[in-house]
Amino acid sequence: MVAKAALAILALTLLLGGCGGLSAKSGAPVAPSKAMPLTSETVAAVRAKVTAAKAKAGKAETRDDYVRLARNVYVAPWAGEYSAAATTEAALAQARSGSPVAREYLVIMVYDIQLQTAMEGTSLSTEDWRAVYVGSGIMSDAAYVAYVDMARGNKVLP
């Protein structure tokens, strides 16, 4: 009787997902959350990698294309162990206090894609830009909101 009860408890535990060690689930990869140090050298490296990726990128036409383009051109080539969103947030804060290196990073990561879309004759709404910046990993949602507030207050950098 005790053996049957123990077997029933073990079977029930396994069916309900208990005994995590016996589970076949693997953890999803954790995205980096560390900002890249903003130095002349690191920002120059970002510029070089983004420039090289832009040369190979196709033309974006839809909002989803722009999200993909931003992720593949502006984030993937350099981010690796760093979070582009955390780096952009740090750059926004440093640029407010006058850091030329932070401003250069923002020119590459934030303003370049805006210039590119304008030169292509594409007009994106505020929600489209949110999708591009946040969806690609360039900015966190909070950084995007702060960026839009700066833009509305005519304090857009650089």
mmCIF file of C-alpha atoms in Angstrom:
data_model
loop_
_atom_site.group_PDB
_atom_site.id
_atom_site.type_symbol
_atom_site.label_atom_id
_atom_site.label_comp_id
_atom_site.label_asym_id
_atom_site.label_seq_id
_atom_site.Cartn_x
_atom_site.Cartn_y
_atom_site.Cartn_z
ATOM 1 C CA MET A 1 0.000 0.000 0.000
ATOM 2 C CA VAL A 2 2.829 2.428 0.875
ATOM 3 C CA ALA A 3 4.651 1.529 -2.354
ATOM 4 C CA LYS A 4 1.521 2.260 -4.416
ATOM 5 C CA ALA A 5 1.090 5.629 -2.691
ATOM 6 C CA ALA A 6 4.755 6.539 -3.289
ATOM 7 C CA LEU A 7 4.474 5.513 -6.944
ATOM 8 C CA ALA A 8 1.278 7.565 -7.366
ATOM 9 C CA ILE A 9 2.921 10.640 -5.799
ATOM 10 C CA LEU A 10 5.965 10.257 -8.052
ATOM 11 C CA ALA A 11 3.798 9.867 -11.171
ATOM 12 C CA LEU A 12 1.652 12.853 -10.193
ATOM 13 C CA THR A 13 4.741 14.974 -9.518
ATOM 14 C CA LEU A 14 6.201 14.159 -12.928
ATOM 15 C CA LEU A 15 2.888 14.817 -14.700
ATOM 16 C CA LEU A 16 2.479 18.209 -13.053
ATOM 17 C CA GLY A 17 5.957 19.361 -13.998
ATOM 18 C CA GLY A 18 7.592 18.916 -10.649
ATOM 19 C CA CYS A 19 11.104 17.590 -10.191
ATOM 20 C CA GLY A 20 12.705 20.274 -12.312
ATOM 21 C CA GLY A 21 15.849 18.200 -12.660
ATOM 22 C CA LEU A 22 13.898 15.589 -14.642
ATOM 23 C CA SER A 23 12.331 18.178 -16.907
ATOM 24 C CA ALA A 24 13.569 18.536 -20.484
ATOM 25 C CA LYS A 25 13.099 22.299 -20.570
ATOM 26 C CA SER A 26 16.120 24.407 -21.366
ATOM 27 C CA GLY A 27 16.346 28.019 -20.339
ATOM 28 C CA ALA A 28 16.011 30.636 -23.028
ATOM 29 C CA PRO A 29 19.186 32.584 -23.682
ATOM 30 C CA VAL A 30 19.361 35.678 -21.565
ATOM 31 C CA ALA A 31 19.958 38.908 -23.469
ATOM 32 C CA PRO A 32 22.874 40.960 -22.223
ATOM 33 C CA SER A 33 21.954 43.910 -20.046
ATOM 34 C CA LYS A 34 25.339 45.599 -19.799
ATOM 35 C CA ALA A 35 25.943 48.890 -21.581
ATOM 36 C CA MET A 36 29.001 49.169 -23.782
ATOM 37 C CA PRO A 37 31.550 51.660 -22.432
ATOM 38 C CA LEU A 38 31.222 54.816 -24.519
ATOM 39 C CA THR A 39 34.757 55.629 -25.579
ATOM 40 C CA SER A 40 36.083 57.031 -28.842
ATOM 41 C CA GLU A 41 37.431 53.590 -29.716
ATOM 42 C CA THR A 42 34.237 51.633 -29.001
ATOM 43 C CA VAL A 43 32.048 54.142 -30.837
ATOM 44 C CA ALA A 44 34.431 54.095 -33.828
ATOM 45 C CA ALA A 45 34.173 50.301 -33.847
ATOM 46 C CA VAL A 46 30.365 50.534 -33.797
ATOM 47 C CA ARG A 47 30.458 52.998 -36.704
ATOM 48 C CA ALA A 48 32.726 50.710 -38.750
ATOM 49 C CA LYS A 49 30.564 47.637 -38.120
ATOM 50 C CA VAL A 50 27.313 49.476 -38.849
ATOM 51 C CA THR A 51 28.772 50.973 -42.041
ATOM 52 C CA ALA A 52 29.872 47.538 -43.234
ATOM 53 C CA ALA A 53 26.454 46.029 -42.442
ATOM 54 C CA LYS A 54 24.651 48.890 -44.217
ATOM 55 C CA ALA A 55 26.643 48.208 -47.383
ATOM 56 C CA LYS A 56 25.245 44.656 -47.458
ATOM 57 C CA ALA A 57 21.676 45.469 -46.376
ATOM 58 C CA GLY A 58 18.736 45.530 -48.720
ATOM 59 C CA LYS A 59 16.119 48.263 -48.942
ATOM 60 C CA ALA A 60 13.421 48.291 -46.294
ATOM 61 C CA GLU A 61 9.850 48.953 -47.355
ATOM 62 C CA THR A 62 7.526 47.979 -44.508
ATOM 63 C CA ARG A 63 7.660 48.661 -40.802
ATOM 64 C CA ASP A 64 8.708 45.052 -40.183
ATOM 65 C CA ASP A 65 11.459 45.478 -42.781
ATOM 66 C CA TYR A 66 12.744 48.515 -40.889
ATOM 67 C CA VAL A 67 12.705 46.619 -37.581
ATOM 68 C CA ARG A 68 14.690 43.815 -39.217
ATOM 69 C CA LEU A 69 17.052 46.288 -40.880
ATOM 70 C CA ALA A 70 17.654 48.087 -37.588
ATOM 71 C CA ARG A 71 18.308 44.813 -35.770
ATOM 72 C CA ASN A 72 20.582 43.399 -38.484
ATOM 73 C CA VAL A 73 22.476 46.593 -39.333
ATOM 74 C CA TYR A 74 22.532 48.688 -36.173
ATOM 75 C CA VAL A 75 22.493 46.068 -33.375
ATOM 76 C CA ALA A 76 23.662 42.601 -34.426
ATOM 77 C CA PRO A 77 27.061 43.519 -35.889
ATOM 78 C CA TRP A 78 28.462 44.895 -32.637
ATOM 79 C CA ALA A 79 26.281 44.198 -29.597
ATOM 80 C CA GLY A 80 27.491 40.707 -28.628
ATOM 81 C CA GLU A 81 28.130 40.889 -24.903
ATOM 82 C CA TYR A 82 26.581 44.355 -24.651
ATOM 83 C CA SER A 83 23.000 45.519 -24.772
ATOM 84 C CA ALA A 84 22.364 48.112 -27.474
ATOM 85 C CA ALA A 85 19.313 49.317 -25.522
ATOM 86 C CA ALA A 86 21.315 49.801 -22.319
ATOM 87 C CA THR A 87 24.070 51.522 -24.294
ATOM 88 C CA THR A 88 21.578 53.877 -25.967
ATOM 89 C CA GLU A 89 20.054 54.700 -22.597
ATOM 90 C CA ALA A 90 23.499 55.507 -21.210
ATOM 91 C CA ALA A 91 24.302 57.565 -24.312
ATOM 92 C CA LEU A 92 21.104 59.599 -23.965
ATOM 93 C CA ALA A 93 22.001 60.397 -20.352
ATOM 94 C CA GLN A 94 25.619 61.253 -21.177
ATOM 95 C CA ALA A 95 24.671 63.326 -24.221
ATOM 96 C CA ARG A 96 22.392 65.479 -22.069
ATOM 97 C CA SER A 97 25.459 66.445 -20.083
ATOM 98 C CA GLY A 98 27.445 67.242 -23.211
ATOM 99 C CA SER A 99 29.448 64.103 -23.977
ATOM 100 C CA PRO A 100 30.599 64.289 -27.621
ATOM 101 C CA VAL A 101 31.270 60.529 -27.683
ATOM 102 C CA ALA A 102 27.734 59.774 -26.521
ATOM 103 C CA ARG A 103 26.366 62.152 -29.126
ATOM 104 C CA GLU A 104 28.388 60.418 -31.826
ATOM 105 C CA TYR A 105 26.949 57.066 -30.729
ATOM 106 C CA LEU A 106 23.434 58.535 -30.999
ATOM 107 C CA VAL A 107 24.184 59.865 -34.478
ATOM 108 C CA ILE A 108 25.083 56.323 -35.536
ATOM 109 C CA MET A 109 22.370 54.407 -33.730
ATOM 110 C CA VAL A 110 19.390 56.766 -33.636
ATOM 111 C CA TYR A 111 19.688 59.499 -36.240
ATOM 112 C CA ASP A 112 21.309 57.593 -39.100
ATOM 113 C CA ILE A 113 18.290 55.366 -39.670
ATOM 114 C CA GLN A 114 16.010 58.419 -39.573
ATOM 115 C CA LEU A 115 18.139 60.100 -42.222
ATOM 116 C CA GLN A 116 18.154 56.939 -44.310
ATOM 117 C CA THR A 117 14.349 56.646 -44.258
ATOM 118 C CA ALA A 118 13.962 60.335 -45.139
ATOM 119 C CA MET A 119 16.362 59.990 -48.082
ATOM 120 C CA GLU A 120 14.333 56.998 -49.282
ATOM 121 C CA GLY A 121 11.150 59.078 -49.095
ATOM 122 C CA THR A 122 9.682 56.936 -46.329
ATOM 123 C CA SER A 123 7.598 58.468 -43.580
ATOM 124 C CA LEU A 124 7.198 56.515 -40.354
ATOM 125 C CA SER A 125 4.722 57.354 -37.596
ATOM 126 C CA THR A 126 5.655 57.670 -33.946
ATOM 127 C CA GLU A 127 4.368 54.127 -33.377
ATOM 128 C CA ASP A 128 6.395 52.874 -36.342
ATOM 129 C CA TRP A 129 9.540 54.421 -34.834
ATOM 130 C CA ARG A 130 8.710 52.818 -31.478
ATOM 131 C CA ALA A 131 8.476 49.464 -33.251
ATOM 132 C CA VAL A 132 11.792 50.075 -35.030
ATOM 133 C CA TYR A 133 13.776 51.288 -32.028
ATOM 134 C CA VAL A 134 12.294 49.028 -29.361
ATOM 135 C CA GLY A 135 11.633 46.019 -31.593
ATOM 136 C CA SER A 136 15.187 45.984 -32.932
ATOM 137 C CA GLY A 137 16.772 46.369 -29.508
ATOM 138 C CA ILE A 138 18.247 49.821 -30.128
ATOM 139 C CA MET A 139 16.220 51.269 -27.237
ATOM 140 C CA SER A 140 14.171 50.077 -24.322
ATOM 141 C CA ASP A 141 10.598 51.282 -24.212
ATOM 142 C CA ALA A 142 11.479 53.664 -21.354
ATOM 143 C CA ALA A 143 14.386 55.134 -23.347
ATOM 144 C CA TYR A 144 12.096 55.609 -26.349
ATOM 145 C CA VAL A 145 9.554 57.476 -24.237
ATOM 146 C CA ALA A 146 12.321 59.719 -22.844
ATOM 147 C CA TYR A 147 13.656 60.290 -26.362
ATOM 148 C CA VAL A 148 10.197 61.307 -27.634
ATOM 149 C CA ASP A 149 9.772 63.651 -24.669
ATOM 150 C CA MET A 150 13.118 65.270 -25.504
ATOM 151 C CA ALA A 151 12.033 65.623 -29.134
ATOM 152 C CA ARG A 152 8.769 67.286 -28.131
ATOM 153 C CA GLY A 153 10.685 69.635 -25.887
ATOM 154 C CA ASN A 154 13.030 70.581 -28.765
ATOM 155 C CA LYS A 155 15.910 69.002 -26.863
ATOM 156 C CA VAL A 156 16.758 66.330 -29.391
ATOM 157 C CA LEU A 157 20.432 65.608 -29.524
ATOM 158 C CA PRO A 158 22.954 66.095 -31.014
#
